[in-house]
GROMACS .gro file of C-alpha atoms in nm:
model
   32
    1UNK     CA    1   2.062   0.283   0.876
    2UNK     CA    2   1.942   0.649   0.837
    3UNK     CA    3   1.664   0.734   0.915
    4UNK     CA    4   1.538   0.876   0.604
    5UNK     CA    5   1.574   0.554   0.470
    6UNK     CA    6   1.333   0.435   0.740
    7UNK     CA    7   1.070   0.705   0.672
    8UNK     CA    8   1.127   0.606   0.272
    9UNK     CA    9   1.071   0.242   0.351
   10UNK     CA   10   0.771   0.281   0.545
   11UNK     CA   11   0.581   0.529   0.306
   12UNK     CA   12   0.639   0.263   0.019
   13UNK     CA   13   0.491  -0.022   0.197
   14UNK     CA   14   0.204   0.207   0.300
   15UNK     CA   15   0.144   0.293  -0.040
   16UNK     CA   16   0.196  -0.084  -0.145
   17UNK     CA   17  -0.051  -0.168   0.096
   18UNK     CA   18  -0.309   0.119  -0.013
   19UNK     CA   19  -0.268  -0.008  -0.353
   20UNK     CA   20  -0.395  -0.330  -0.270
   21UNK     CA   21  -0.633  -0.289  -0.040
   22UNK     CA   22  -0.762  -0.067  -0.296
   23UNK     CA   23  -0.722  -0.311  -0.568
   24UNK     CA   24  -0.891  -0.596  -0.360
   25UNK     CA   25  -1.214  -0.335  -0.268
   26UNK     CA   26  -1.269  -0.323  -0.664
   27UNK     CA   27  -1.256  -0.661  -0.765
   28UNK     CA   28  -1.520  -0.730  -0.461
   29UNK     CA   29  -1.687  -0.474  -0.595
   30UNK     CA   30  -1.690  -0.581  -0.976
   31UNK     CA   31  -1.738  -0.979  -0.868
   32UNK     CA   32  -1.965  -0.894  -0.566
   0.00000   0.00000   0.00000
């Protein structure tokens, strides 16, 4: 594997994860 892959990989699941996390904050927000 090259390791650009690796660097693409890992800034897509750290967006994914931004996304919910941010996503989760605003529902507890709205429901909370």
């Amino acid at each position: 594997m090259r390791n650009h892959d690796l660097v693409s990989d890992g800034f897509l699941a750290l967006t994914a994860g931004g996304l919910v996390l941010l996503c989760s904050g605003l529902v507890a927000l709205a429901f909370g």
